[in-house]
Amino acid sequence: EPEVTQTPSHQVTQMGQEVILRCVPISNHLYFYWYRQILGQKVEFLVSFYNNEISEKSEIFDDQFSVERPDGSNFTLKIRSTKLEDSAMYFCASRGTGGDEQFFGPGTRLTVL
Amino acid sequence: AQRVTQPEKLLSVFKGAPVELKCNYSYSGSPELFWYVQYSRQRLQLLLRHISRESIKGFTADLNKGETSFHLKKPFAQEEDSAMYYCALSGRASGTYKYIFGTGTRLKVLA
């Protein structure tokens, strides 16, 4: 069964550094999402992406964040200048055209020191 | 405002006991509701969606629009049910079908 994959599983970075989190959605899916979960808190929506553009973003998704689908398979989340409060688990999800169900990747744990 | 509430952070039950994980929602429109489960060190997996009205691993959930609830139930808990359970609402109104999650309930099934 196809799965969403994410790399790396754990990323440690210094405050102010740029990070890129990578996701490979399920191949025939067209809708892509990023969520984050700060330790002990709920899973929060960051951004949705369709047809090579952002379709919706939350207030968390400020100018420090960007998303890209650089080729036919990868979907990336870039944080330009990381802050301590960006430390969280970041989940990628994708959805096909047949319904509402989203399929989640295993997550990337980002630790900002 | 769109919101999902799971009032219990932790629920401990003995094996064989009934389980009910509570979920209430606030949404203007017709919601799509889901239960996702996250076993230790694994990804979020869809457990149930209200529209399919099926039973997975013995779990059921009924959408009660009057009480704006979507509680998850199982008559006899098993040790392998121990996991984090998240109730989620699909934001159809926005057109992107983004999920709004509750804070999750950790279910511990004791031997």
mmCIF file with all atom_site columns, C-alpha atoms in Angstrom:
data_model
loop_
_atom_site.group_PDB
_atom_site.id
_atom_site.type_symbol
_atom_site.label_atom_id
_atom_site.label_alt_id
_atom_site.label_comp_id
_atom_site.label_asym_id
_atom_site.label_entity_id
_atom_site.label_seq_id
_atom_site.pdbx_PDB_ins_code
_atom_site.Cartn_x
_atom_site.Cartn_y
_atom_site.Cartn_z
_atom_site.occupancy
_atom_site.B_iso_or_equiv
_atom_site.pdbx_formal_charge
_atom_site.auth_seq_id
_atom_site.auth_comp_id
_atom_site.auth_asym_id
_atom_site.auth_atom_id
_atom_site.pdbx_PDB_model_num
ATOM 1   C CA . GLU A 1 1   ? 0.000   0.000  0.000  1.00 0.00 ? 1   GLU A CA 1
ATOM 2   C CA . PRO A 1 2   ? 1.454   3.401  -0.940 1.00 0.00 ? 2   PRO A CA 1
ATOM 3   C CA . GLU A 1 3   ? 2.493   5.659  1.922  1.00 0.00 ? 3   GLU A CA 1
ATOM 4   C CA . VAL A 1 4   ? 3.547   9.238  2.450  1.00 0.00 ? 4   VAL A CA 1
ATOM 5   C CA . THR A 1 5   ? 7.222   9.448  3.357  1.00 0.00 ? 5   THR A CA 1
ATOM 6   C CA . GLN A 1 6   ? 9.121   12.229 5.111  1.00 0.00 ? 6   GLN A CA 1
ATOM 7   C CA . THR A 1 7   ? 12.804  12.983 5.542  1.00 0.00 ? 7   THR A CA 1
ATOM 8   C CA . PRO A 1 8   ? 14.630  13.454 7.774  1.00 0.00 ? 8   PRO A CA 1
ATOM 9   C CA . SER A 1 9   ? 12.940  11.803 10.729 1.00 0.00 ? 9   SER A CA 1
ATOM 10  C CA . HIS A 1 10  ? 14.762  14.157 13.097 1.00 0.00 ? 10  HIS A CA 1
ATOM 11  C CA . GLN A 1 11  ? 16.431  17.487 12.350 1.00 0.00 ? 11  GLN A CA 1
ATOM 12  C CA . VAL A 1 12  ? 18.444  19.477 14.835 1.00 0.00 ? 12  VAL A CA 1
ATOM 13  C CA . THR A 1 13  ? 19.374  23.027 13.907 1.00 0.00 ? 13  THR A CA 1
ATOM 14  C CA . GLN A 1 14  ? 20.638  26.234 15.415 1.00 0.00 ? 14  GLN A CA 1
ATOM 15  C CA . MET A 1 15  ? 18.341  29.203 15.837 1.00 0.00 ? 15  MET A CA 1
ATOM 16  C CA . GLY A 1 16  ? 18.433  31.424 12.764 1.00 0.00 ? 16  GLY A CA 1
ATOM 17  C CA . GLN A 1 17  ? 19.362  28.626 10.382 1.00 0.00 ? 17  GLN A CA 1
ATOM 18  C CA . GLU A 1 18  ? 17.278  27.570 7.406  1.00 0.00 ? 18  GLU A CA 1
ATOM 19  C CA . VAL A 1 19  ? 15.751  24.104 7.309  1.00 0.00 ? 19  VAL A CA 1
ATOM 20  C CA . ILE A 1 20  ? 13.994  22.201 4.571  1.00 0.00 ? 20  ILE A CA 1
ATOM 21  C CA . LEU A 1 21  ? 11.664  19.381 5.465  1.00 0.00 ? 21  LEU A CA 1
ATOM 22  C CA . ARG A 1 22  ? 10.895  16.966 2.687  1.00 0.00 ? 22  ARG A CA 1
ATOM 23  C CA . CYS A 1 23  ? 7.844   14.903 1.898  1.00 0.00 ? 23  CYS A CA 1
ATOM 24  C CA . VAL A 1 24  ? 6.959   12.488 -0.860 1.00 0.00 ? 24  VAL A CA 1
ATOM 25  C CA . PRO A 1 25  ? 3.176   12.320 -1.123 1.00 0.00 ? 25  PRO A CA 1
ATOM 26  C CA . ILE A 1 26  ? 1.252   9.387  -2.532 1.00 0.00 ? 26  ILE A CA 1
ATOM 27  C CA . SER A 1 27  ? 1.887   9.475  -6.254 1.00 0.00 ? 27  SER A CA 1
ATOM 28  C CA . ASN A 1 28  ? -1.581  10.107 -7.660 1.00 0.00 ? 28  ASN A CA 1
ATOM 29  C CA . HIS A 1 29  ? -2.630  12.582 -4.979 1.00 0.00 ? 29  HIS A CA 1
ATOM 30  C CA . LEU A 1 30  ? -3.124  16.222 -5.889 1.00 0.00 ? 30  LEU A CA 1
ATOM 31  C CA . TYR A 1 31  ? -3.697  17.951 -2.555 1.00 0.00 ? 31  TYR A CA 1
ATOM 32  C CA . PHE A 1 32  ? -0.901  18.418 -0.065 1.00 0.00 ? 32  PHE A CA 1
ATOM 33  C CA . TYR A 1 33  ? -0.768  19.669 3.498  1.00 0.00 ? 33  TYR A CA 1
ATOM 34  C CA . TRP A 1 34  ? 1.647   20.495 6.274  1.00 0.00 ? 34  TRP A CA 1
ATOM 35  C CA . TYR A 1 35  ? 0.685   20.319 9.930  1.00 0.00 ? 35  TYR A CA 1
ATOM 36  C CA . ARG A 1 36  ? 2.740   20.760 13.047 1.00 0.00 ? 36  ARG A CA 1
ATOM 37  C CA . GLN A 1 37  ? 2.450   19.539 16.600 1.00 0.00 ? 37  GLN A CA 1
ATOM 38  C CA . ILE A 1 38  ? 4.318   21.279 19.373 1.00 0.00 ? 38  ILE A CA 1
ATOM 39  C CA . LEU A 1 39  ? 5.056   18.866 22.192 1.00 0.00 ? 39  LEU A CA 1
ATOM 40  C CA . GLY A 1 40  ? 1.996   18.390 24.350 1.00 0.00 ? 40  GLY A CA 1
ATOM 41  C CA . GLN A 1 41  ? -0.262  20.405 22.075 1.00 0.00 ? 41  GLN A CA 1
ATOM 42  C CA . LYS A 1 42  ? -2.711  19.674 19.300 1.00 0.00 ? 42  LYS A CA 1
ATOM 43  C CA . VAL A 1 43  ? -1.914  19.017 15.668 1.00 0.00 ? 43  VAL A CA 1
ATOM 44  C CA . GLU A 1 44  ? -2.282  22.372 13.878 1.00 0.00 ? 44  GLU A CA 1
ATOM 45  C CA . PHE A 1 45  ? -2.834  23.113 10.220 1.00 0.00 ? 45  PHE A CA 1
ATOM 46  C CA . LEU A 1 46  ? -0.104  25.130 8.538  1.00 0.00 ? 46  LEU A CA 1
ATOM 47  C CA . VAL A 1 47  ? -0.763  25.172 4.805  1.00 0.00 ? 47  VAL A CA 1
ATOM 48  C CA . SER A 1 48  ? -2.516  23.437 1.959  1.00 0.00 ? 48  SER A CA 1
ATOM 49  C CA . PHE A 1 49  ? -1.202  23.258 -1.596 1.00 0.00 ? 49  PHE A CA 1
ATOM 50  C CA . TYR A 1 50  ? -2.903  22.412 -4.866 1.00 0.00 ? 50  TYR A CA 1
ATOM 51  C CA . ASN A 1 51  ? -2.083  22.950 -8.502 1.00 0.00 ? 51  ASN A CA 1
ATOM 52  C CA . ASN A 1 52  ? 1.327   24.384 -7.641 1.00 0.00 ? 52  ASN A CA 1
ATOM 53  C CA . GLU A 1 53  ? 0.063   27.080 -5.370 1.00 0.00 ? 53  GLU A CA 1
ATOM 54  C CA . ILE A 1 54  ? -0.955  27.638 -1.785 1.00 0.00 ? 54  ILE A CA 1
ATOM 55  C CA . SER A 1 55  ? -4.701  27.230 -1.416 1.00 0.00 ? 55  SER A CA 1
ATOM 56  C CA . GLU A 1 56  ? -4.897  28.134 2.260  1.00 0.00 ? 56  GLU A CA 1
ATOM 57  C CA . LYS A 1 57  ? -2.506  29.005 5.064  1.00 0.00 ? 57  LYS A CA 1
ATOM 58  C CA . SER A 1 58  ? -2.911  29.544 8.759  1.00 0.00 ? 58  SER A CA 1
ATOM 59  C CA . GLU A 1 59  ? -1.728  32.509 10.792 1.00 0.00 ? 59  GLU A CA 1
ATOM 60  C CA . ILE A 1 60  ? 1.217   30.372 11.902 1.00 0.00 ? 60  ILE A CA 1
ATOM 61  C CA . PHE A 1 61  ? 2.463   30.218 8.313  1.00 0.00 ? 61  PHE A CA 1
ATOM 62  C CA . ASP A 1 62  ? 4.183   33.583 8.195  1.00 0.00 ? 62  ASP A CA 1
ATOM 63  C CA . ASP A 1 63  ? 6.845   34.927 5.840  1.00 0.00 ? 63  ASP A CA 1
ATOM 64  C CA . GLN A 1 64  ? 9.467   32.632 7.379  1.00 0.00 ? 64  GLN A CA 1
ATOM 65  C CA . PHE A 1 65  ? 7.683   29.624 5.912  1.00 0.00 ? 65  PHE A CA 1
ATOM 66  C CA . SER A 1 66  ? 7.418   28.558 2.298  1.00 0.00 ? 66  SER A CA 1
ATOM 67  C CA . VAL A 1 67  ? 6.343   25.438 0.451  1.00 0.00 ? 67  VAL A CA 1
ATOM 68  C CA . GLU A 1 68  ? 7.346   24.102 -2.891 1.00 0.00 ? 68  GLU A CA 1
ATOM 69  C CA . ARG A 1 69  ? 6.799   21.173 -5.175 1.00 0.00 ? 69  ARG A CA 1
ATOM 70  C CA . PRO A 1 70  ? 10.101  21.271 -6.999 1.00 0.00 ? 70  PRO A CA 1
ATOM 71  C CA . ASP A 1 71  ? 9.475   18.187 -9.103 1.00 0.00 ? 71  ASP A CA 1
ATOM 72  C CA . GLY A 1 72  ? 6.729   15.654 -9.673 1.00 0.00 ? 72  GLY A CA 1
ATOM 73  C CA . SER A 1 73  ? 7.267   13.830 -6.424 1.00 0.00 ? 73  SER A CA 1
ATOM 74  C CA . ASN A 1 74  ? 8.638   16.005 -3.609 1.00 0.00 ? 74  ASN A CA 1
ATOM 75  C CA . PHE A 1 75  ? 6.774   18.513 -1.486 1.00 0.00 ? 75  PHE A CA 1
ATOM 76  C CA . THR A 1 76  ? 8.938   20.644 0.779  1.00 0.00 ? 76  THR A CA 1
ATOM 77  C CA . LEU A 1 77  ? 8.473   22.963 3.714  1.00 0.00 ? 77  LEU A CA 1
ATOM 78  C CA . LYS A 1 78  ? 11.184  25.567 4.226  1.00 0.00 ? 78  LYS A CA 1
ATOM 79  C CA . ILE A 1 79  ? 11.663  27.604 7.346  1.00 0.00 ? 79  ILE A CA 1
ATOM 80  C CA . ARG A 1 80  ? 13.979  30.446 6.451  1.00 0.00 ? 80  ARG A CA 1
ATOM 81  C CA . SER A 1 81  ? 15.239  31.512 9.856  1.00 0.00 ? 81  SER A CA 1
ATOM 82  C CA . THR A 1 82  ? 14.274  29.098 12.581 1.00 0.00 ? 82  THR A CA 1
ATOM 83  C CA . LYS A 1 83  ? 13.173  30.199 16.020 1.00 0.00 ? 83  LYS A CA 1
ATOM 84  C CA . LEU A 1 84  ? 13.111  28.217 19.241 1.00 0.00 ? 84  LEU A CA 1
ATOM 85  C CA . GLU A 1 85  ? 9.331   28.067 19.048 1.00 0.00 ? 85  GLU A CA 1
ATOM 86  C CA . ASP A 1 86  ? 9.516   26.281 15.700 1.00 0.00 ? 86  ASP A CA 1
ATOM 87  C CA . SER A 1 87  ? 10.569  23.142 17.548 1.00 0.00 ? 87  SER A CA 1
ATOM 88  C CA . ALA A 1 88  ? 7.792   20.675 16.840 1.00 0.00 ? 88  ALA A CA 1
ATOM 89  C CA . MET A 1 89  ? 6.790   17.575 14.953 1.00 0.00 ? 89  MET A CA 1
ATOM 90  C CA . TYR A 1 90  ? 5.935   18.432 11.349 1.00 0.00 ? 90  TYR A CA 1
ATOM 91  C CA . PHE A 1 91  ? 3.543   16.184 9.474  1.00 0.00 ? 91  PHE A CA 1
ATOM 92  C CA . CYS A 1 92  ? 2.978   16.098 5.756  1.00 0.00 ? 92  CYS A CA 1
ATOM 93  C CA . ALA A 1 93  ? -0.302  14.758 4.379  1.00 0.00 ? 93  ALA A CA 1
ATOM 94  C CA . SER A 1 94  ? -1.759  14.177 0.952  1.00 0.00 ? 94  SER A CA 1
ATOM 95  C CA . ARG A 1 95  ? -5.238  13.622 -0.372 1.00 0.00 ? 95  ARG A CA 1
ATOM 96  C CA . GLY A 1 96  ? -6.639  12.213 -3.564 1.00 0.00 ? 96  GLY A CA 1
ATOM 97  C CA . THR A 1 97  ? -9.645  13.456 -5.457 1.00 0.00 ? 97  THR A CA 1
ATOM 98  C CA . GLY A 1 98  ? -11.963 10.729 -4.224 1.00 0.00 ? 98  GLY A CA 1
ATOM 99  C CA . GLY A 1 99  ? -12.772 12.065 -0.769 1.00 0.00 ? 99  GLY A CA 1
ATOM 100 C CA . ASP A 1 100 ? -11.766 13.931 2.353  1.00 0.00 ? 100 ASP A CA 1
ATOM 101 C CA . GLU A 1 101 ? -9.343  11.405 3.814  1.00 0.00 ? 101 GLU A CA 1
ATOM 102 C CA . GLN A 1 102 ? -5.809  12.630 4.258  1.00 0.00 ? 102 GLN A CA 1
ATOM 103 C CA . PHE A 1 103 ? -2.867  10.253 4.450  1.00 0.00 ? 103 PHE A CA 1
ATOM 104 C CA . PHE A 1 104 ? -0.131  11.263 6.830  1.00 0.00 ? 104 PHE A CA 1
ATOM 105 C CA . GLY A 1 105 ? 3.598   10.803 6.779  1.00 0.00 ? 105 GLY A CA 1
ATOM 106 C CA . PRO A 1 106 ? 5.512   9.659  9.867  1.00 0.00 ? 106 PRO A CA 1
ATOM 107 C CA . GLY A 1 107 ? 6.595   13.184 10.708 1.00 0.00 ? 107 GLY A CA 1
ATOM 108 C CA . THR A 1 108 ? 9.848   15.075 11.079 1.00 0.00 ? 108 THR A CA 1
ATOM 109 C CA . ARG A 1 109 ? 10.869  16.116 14.558 1.00 0.00 ? 109 ARG A CA 1
ATOM 110 C CA . LEU A 1 110 ? 12.508  19.543 14.364 1.00 0.00 ? 110 LEU A CA 1
ATOM 111 C CA . THR A 1 111 ? 14.580  20.685 17.295 1.00 0.00 ? 111 THR A CA 1
ATOM 112 C CA . VAL A 1 112 ? 15.817  24.262 17.284 1.00 0.00 ? 112 VAL A CA 1
ATOM 113 C CA . LEU A 1 113 ? 18.633  25.016 19.717 1.00 0.00 ? 113 LEU A CA 1
ATOM 114 C CA . ALA B 2 1   ? -15.528 29.300 15.126 1.00 0.00 ? 1   ALA B CA 1
ATOM 115 C CA . GLN B 2 2   ? -14.483 25.853 13.990 1.00 0.00 ? 2   GLN B CA 1
ATOM 116 C CA . ARG B 2 3   ? -13.301 23.788 16.899 1.00 0.00 ? 3   ARG B CA 1
ATOM 117 C CA . VAL B 2 4   ? -12.886 20.193 18.030 1.00 0.00 ? 4   VAL B CA 1
ATOM 118 C CA . THR B 2 5   ? -12.852 19.396 21.736 1.00 0.00 ? 5   THR B CA 1
ATOM 119 C CA . GLN B 2 6   ? -11.607 16.214 23.333 1.00 0.00 ? 6   GLN B CA 1
ATOM 120 C CA . PRO B 2 7   ? -12.090 16.765 27.044 1.00 0.00 ? 7   PRO B CA 1
ATOM 121 C CA . GLU B 2 8   ? -9.983  13.851 28.297 1.00 0.00 ? 8   GLU B CA 1
ATOM 122 C CA . LYS B 2 9   ? -6.206  13.900 27.931 1.00 0.00 ? 9   LYS B CA 1
ATOM 123 C CA . LEU B 2 10  ? -5.868  10.422 29.379 1.00 0.00 ? 10  LEU B CA 1
ATOM 124 C CA . LEU B 2 11  ? -8.297  7.584  29.700 1.00 0.00 ? 11  LEU B CA 1
ATOM 125 C CA . SER B 2 12  ? -7.323  4.395  31.499 1.00 0.00 ? 12  SER B CA 1
ATOM 126 C CA . VAL B 2 13  ? -9.512  1.317  31.371 1.00 0.00 ? 13  VAL B CA 1
ATOM 127 C CA . PHE B 2 14  ? -9.051  -2.342 32.140 1.00 0.00 ? 14  PHE B CA 1
ATOM 128 C CA . LYS B 2 15  ? -8.948  -4.926 29.399 1.00 0.00 ? 15  LYS B CA 1
ATOM 129 C CA . GLY B 2 16  ? -12.456 -6.044 28.532 1.00 0.00 ? 16  GLY B CA 1
ATOM 130 C CA . ALA B 2 17  ? -14.079 -2.868 29.829 1.00 0.00 ? 17  ALA B CA 1
ATOM 131 C CA . PRO B 2 18  ? -16.090 -0.558 27.559 1.00 0.00 ? 18  PRO B CA 1
ATOM 132 C CA . VAL B 2 19  ? -14.391 2.516  26.170 1.00 0.00 ? 19  VAL B CA 1
ATOM 133 C CA . GLU B 2 20  ? -15.828 5.864  25.150 1.00 0.00 ? 20  GLU B CA 1
ATOM 134 C CA . LEU B 2 21  ? -13.584 8.632  23.878 1.00 0.00 ? 21  LEU B CA 1
ATOM 135 C CA . LYS B 2 22  ? -15.445 11.907 23.722 1.00 0.00 ? 22  LYS B CA 1
ATOM 136 C CA . CYS B 2 23  ? -15.352 14.391 20.866 1.00 0.00 ? 23  CYS B CA 1
ATOM 137 C CA . ASN B 2 24  ? -17.440 17.520 20.474 1.00 0.00 ? 24  ASN B CA 1
ATOM 138 C CA . TYR B 2 25  ? -17.238 19.936 17.612 1.00 0.00 ? 25  TYR B CA 1
ATOM 139 C CA . SER B 2 26  ? -18.266 23.405 16.613 1.00 0.00 ? 26  SER B CA 1
ATOM 140 C CA . TYR B 2 27  ? -18.782 24.007 12.916 1.00 0.00 ? 27  TYR B CA 1
ATOM 141 C CA . SER B 2 28  ? -21.078 26.045 10.729 1.00 0.00 ? 28  SER B CA 1
ATOM 142 C CA . GLY B 2 29  ? -22.202 23.780 7.927  1.00 0.00 ? 29  GLY B CA 1
ATOM 143 C CA . SER B 2 30  ? -22.142 20.038 7.331  1.00 0.00 ? 30  SER B CA 1
ATOM 144 C CA . PRO B 2 31  ? -19.023 18.587 8.919  1.00 0.00 ? 31  PRO B CA 1
ATOM 145 C CA . GLU B 2 32  ? -16.987 15.600 7.902  1.00 0.00 ? 32  GLU B CA 1
ATOM 146 C CA . LEU B 2 33  ? -15.637 13.960 11.042 1.00 0.00 ? 33  LEU B CA 1
ATOM 147 C CA . PHE B 2 34  ? -12.853 11.471 11.488 1.00 0.00 ? 34  PHE B CA 1
ATOM 148 C CA . TRP B 2 35  ? -11.063 9.537  14.163 1.00 0.00 ? 35  TRP B CA 1
ATOM 149 C CA . TYR B 2 36  ? -7.345  9.042  13.701 1.00 0.00 ? 36  TYR B CA 1
ATOM 150 C CA . VAL B 2 37  ? -5.181  6.763  15.822 1.00 0.00 ? 37  VAL B CA 1
ATOM 151 C CA . GLN B 2 38  ? -1.474  7.038  16.490 1.00 0.00 ? 38  GLN B CA 1
ATOM 152 C CA . TYR B 2 39  ? 0.220   3.986  17.915 1.00 0.00 ? 39  TYR B CA 1
ATOM 153 C CA . SER B 2 40  ? 3.547   4.419  19.639 1.00 0.00 ? 40  SER B CA 1
ATOM 154 C CA . ARG B 2 41  ? 6.145   5.822  17.224 1.00 0.00 ? 41  ARG B CA 1
ATOM 155 C CA . GLN B 2 42  ? 3.864   5.417  14.223 1.00 0.00 ? 42  GLN B CA 1
ATOM 156 C CA . ARG B 2 43  ? 2.075   7.787  11.891 1.00 0.00 ? 43  ARG B CA 1
ATOM 157 C CA . LEU B 2 44  ? -1.457  9.059  12.218 1.00 0.00 ? 44  LEU B CA 1
ATOM 158 C CA . GLN B 2 45  ? -3.799  6.480  10.699 1.00 0.00 ? 45  GLN B CA 1
ATOM 159 C CA . LEU B 2 46  ? -7.431  6.842  9.828  1.00 0.00 ? 46  LEU B CA 1
ATOM 160 C CA . LEU B 2 47  ? -9.572  4.752  12.130 1.00 0.00 ? 47  LEU B CA 1
ATOM 161 C CA . LEU B 2 48  ? -13.090 5.854  11.250 1.00 0.00 ? 48  LEU B CA 1
ATOM 162 C CA . ARG B 2 49  ? -14.959 8.441  9.281  1.00 0.00 ? 49  ARG B CA 1
ATOM 163 C CA . HIS B 2 50  ? -18.549 9.280  10.058 1.00 0.00 ? 50  HIS B CA 1
ATOM 164 C CA . ILE B 2 51  ? -19.731 9.103  6.499  1.00 0.00 ? 51  ILE B CA 1
ATOM 165 C CA . SER B 2 52  ? -18.895 5.429  6.120  1.00 0.00 ? 52  SER B CA 1
ATOM 166 C CA . ARG B 2 53  ? -20.641 4.320  9.334  1.00 0.00 ? 53  ARG B CA 1
ATOM 167 C CA . GLU B 2 54  ? -18.412 1.271  9.585  1.00 0.00 ? 54  GLU B CA 1
ATOM 168 C CA . SER B 2 55  ? -16.795 -0.526 12.484 1.00 0.00 ? 55  SER B CA 1
ATOM 169 C CA . ILE B 2 56  ? -13.019 -0.834 12.484 1.00 0.00 ? 56  ILE B CA 1
ATOM 170 C CA . LYS B 2 57  ? -11.211 -2.963 15.063 1.00 0.00 ? 57  LYS B CA 1
ATOM 171 C CA . GLY B 2 58  ? -14.449 -3.056 17.025 1.00 0.00 ? 58  GLY B CA 1
ATOM 172 C CA . PHE B 2 59  ? -14.690 0.742  17.254 1.00 0.00 ? 59  PHE B CA 1
ATOM 173 C CA . THR B 2 60  ? -17.759 2.681  16.196 1.00 0.00 ? 60  THR B CA 1
ATOM 174 C CA . ALA B 2 61  ? -18.620 6.364  16.188 1.00 0.00 ? 61  ALA B CA 1
ATOM 175 C CA . ASP B 2 62  ? -21.929 8.028  15.507 1.00 0.00 ? 62  ASP B CA 1
ATOM 176 C CA . LEU B 2 63  ? -22.347 11.623 14.507 1.00 0.00 ? 63  LEU B CA 1
ATOM 177 C CA . ASN B 2 64  ? -24.927 13.322 16.723 1.00 0.00 ? 64  ASN B CA 1
ATOM 178 C CA . LYS B 2 65  ? -25.696 16.658 15.123 1.00 0.00 ? 65  LYS B CA 1
ATOM 179 C CA . GLY B 2 66  ? -28.028 17.686 17.934 1.00 0.00 ? 66  GLY B CA 1
ATOM 180 C CA . GLU B 2 67  ? -25.299 17.294 20.539 1.00 0.00 ? 67  GLU B CA 1
ATOM 181 C CA . THR B 2 68  ? -22.512 18.155 18.036 1.00 0.00 ? 68  THR B CA 1
ATOM 182 C CA . SER B 2 69  ? -20.669 15.050 19.142 1.00 0.00 ? 69  SER B CA 1
ATOM 183 C CA . PHE B 2 70  ? -18.768 12.212 17.504 1.00 0.00 ? 70  PHE B CA 1
ATOM 184 C CA . HIS B 2 71  ? -17.803 9.946  20.373 1.00 0.00 ? 71  HIS B CA 1
ATOM 185 C CA . LEU B 2 72  ? -15.699 6.851  19.741 1.00 0.00 ? 72  LEU B CA 1
ATOM 186 C CA . LYS B 2 73  ? -16.834 3.656  21.407 1.00 0.00 ? 73  LYS B CA 1
ATOM 187 C CA . LYS B 2 74  ? -15.721 0.093  21.821 1.00 0.00 ? 74  LYS B CA 1
ATOM 188 C CA . PRO B 2 75  ? -17.573 -2.432 23.966 1.00 0.00 ? 75  PRO B CA 1
ATOM 189 C CA . PHE B 2 76  ? -14.527 -4.443 25.075 1.00 0.00 ? 76  PHE B CA 1
ATOM 190 C CA . ALA B 2 77  ? -11.116 -2.784 25.170 1.00 0.00 ? 77  ALA B CA 1
ATOM 191 C CA . GLN B 2 78  ? -7.992  -4.725 24.221 1.00 0.00 ? 78  GLN B CA 1
ATOM 192 C CA . GLU B 2 79  ? -4.418  -4.010 25.287 1.00 0.00 ? 79  GLU B CA 1
ATOM 193 C CA . GLU B 2 80  ? -3.466  -3.338 21.671 1.00 0.00 ? 80  GLU B CA 1
ATOM 194 C CA . ASP B 2 81  ? -5.940  -0.439 21.620 1.00 0.00 ? 81  ASP B CA 1
ATOM 195 C CA . SER B 2 82  ? -3.538  1.594  23.755 1.00 0.00 ? 82  SER B CA 1
ATOM 196 C CA . ALA B 2 83  ? -2.660  4.624  21.630 1.00 0.00 ? 83  ALA B CA 1
ATOM 197 C CA . MET B 2 84  ? -3.347  8.320  21.045 1.00 0.00 ? 84  MET B CA 1
ATOM 198 C CA . TYR B 2 85  ? -6.707  9.027  19.487 1.00 0.00 ? 85  TYR B CA 1
ATOM 199 C CA . TYR B 2 86  ? -7.457  12.247 17.639 1.00 0.00 ? 86  TYR B CA 1
ATOM 200 C CA . CYS B 2 87  ? -10.824 13.494 16.528 1.00 0.00 ? 87  CYS B CA 1
ATOM 201 C CA . ALA B 2 88  ? -10.648 15.654 13.409 1.00 0.00 ? 88  ALA B CA 1
ATOM 202 C CA . LEU B 2 89  ? -13.053 17.769 11.431 1.00 0.00 ? 89  LEU B CA 1
ATOM 203 C CA . SER B 2 90  ? -12.654 18.416 7.741  1.00 0.00 ? 90  SER B CA 1
ATOM 204 C CA . GLY B 2 91  ? -12.934 22.086 6.912  1.00 0.00 ? 91  GLY B CA 1
ATOM 205 C CA . ARG B 2 92  ? -15.058 21.786 3.818  1.00 0.00 ? 92  ARG B CA 1
ATOM 206 C CA . ALA B 2 93  ? -16.256 25.358 4.133  1.00 0.00 ? 93  ALA B CA 1
ATOM 207 C CA . SER B 2 94  ? -12.820 26.629 3.220  1.00 0.00 ? 94  SER B CA 1
ATOM 208 C CA . GLY B 2 95  ? -12.678 24.436 0.146  1.00 0.00 ? 95  GLY B CA 1
ATOM 209 C CA . THR B 2 96  ? -9.286  23.032 1.066  1.00 0.00 ? 96  THR B CA 1
ATOM 210 C CA . TYR B 2 97  ? -10.593 20.244 3.300  1.00 0.00 ? 97  TYR B CA 1
ATOM 211 C CA . LYS B 2 98  ? -7.991  21.072 5.913  1.00 0.00 ? 98  LYS B CA 1
ATOM 212 C CA . TYR B 2 99  ? -8.289  19.185 9.177  1.00 0.00 ? 99  TYR B CA 1
ATOM 213 C CA . ILE B 2 100 ? -9.027  20.752 12.515 1.00 0.00 ? 100 ILE B CA 1
ATOM 214 C CA . PHE B 2 101 ? -7.840  18.429 15.242 1.00 0.00 ? 101 PHE B CA 1
ATOM 215 C CA . GLY B 2 102 ? -8.768  17.976 18.850 1.00 0.00 ? 102 GLY B CA 1
ATOM 216 C CA . THR B 2 103 ? -6.023  17.803 21.443 1.00 0.00 ? 103 THR B CA 1
ATOM 217 C CA . GLY B 2 104 ? -6.135  14.023 21.502 1.00 0.00 ? 104 GLY B CA 1
ATOM 218 C CA . THR B 2 105 ? -6.878  11.437 24.156 1.00 0.00 ? 105 THR B CA 1
ATOM 219 C CA . ARG B 2 106 ? -4.326  8.886  25.276 1.00 0.00 ? 106 ARG B CA 1
ATOM 220 C CA . LEU B 2 107 ? -6.023  5.562  25.850 1.00 0.00 ? 107 LEU B CA 1
ATOM 221 C CA . LYS B 2 108 ? -4.298  3.126  28.184 1.00 0.00 ? 108 LYS B CA 1
ATOM 222 C CA . VAL B 2 109 ? -5.743  -0.345 28.402 1.00 0.00 ? 109 VAL B CA 1
ATOM 223 C CA . LEU B 2 110 ? -4.544  -2.103 31.519 1.00 0.00 ? 110 LEU B CA 1
ATOM 224 C CA . ALA B 2 111 ? -4.139  -5.841 31.791 1.00 0.00 ? 111 ALA B CA 1
#
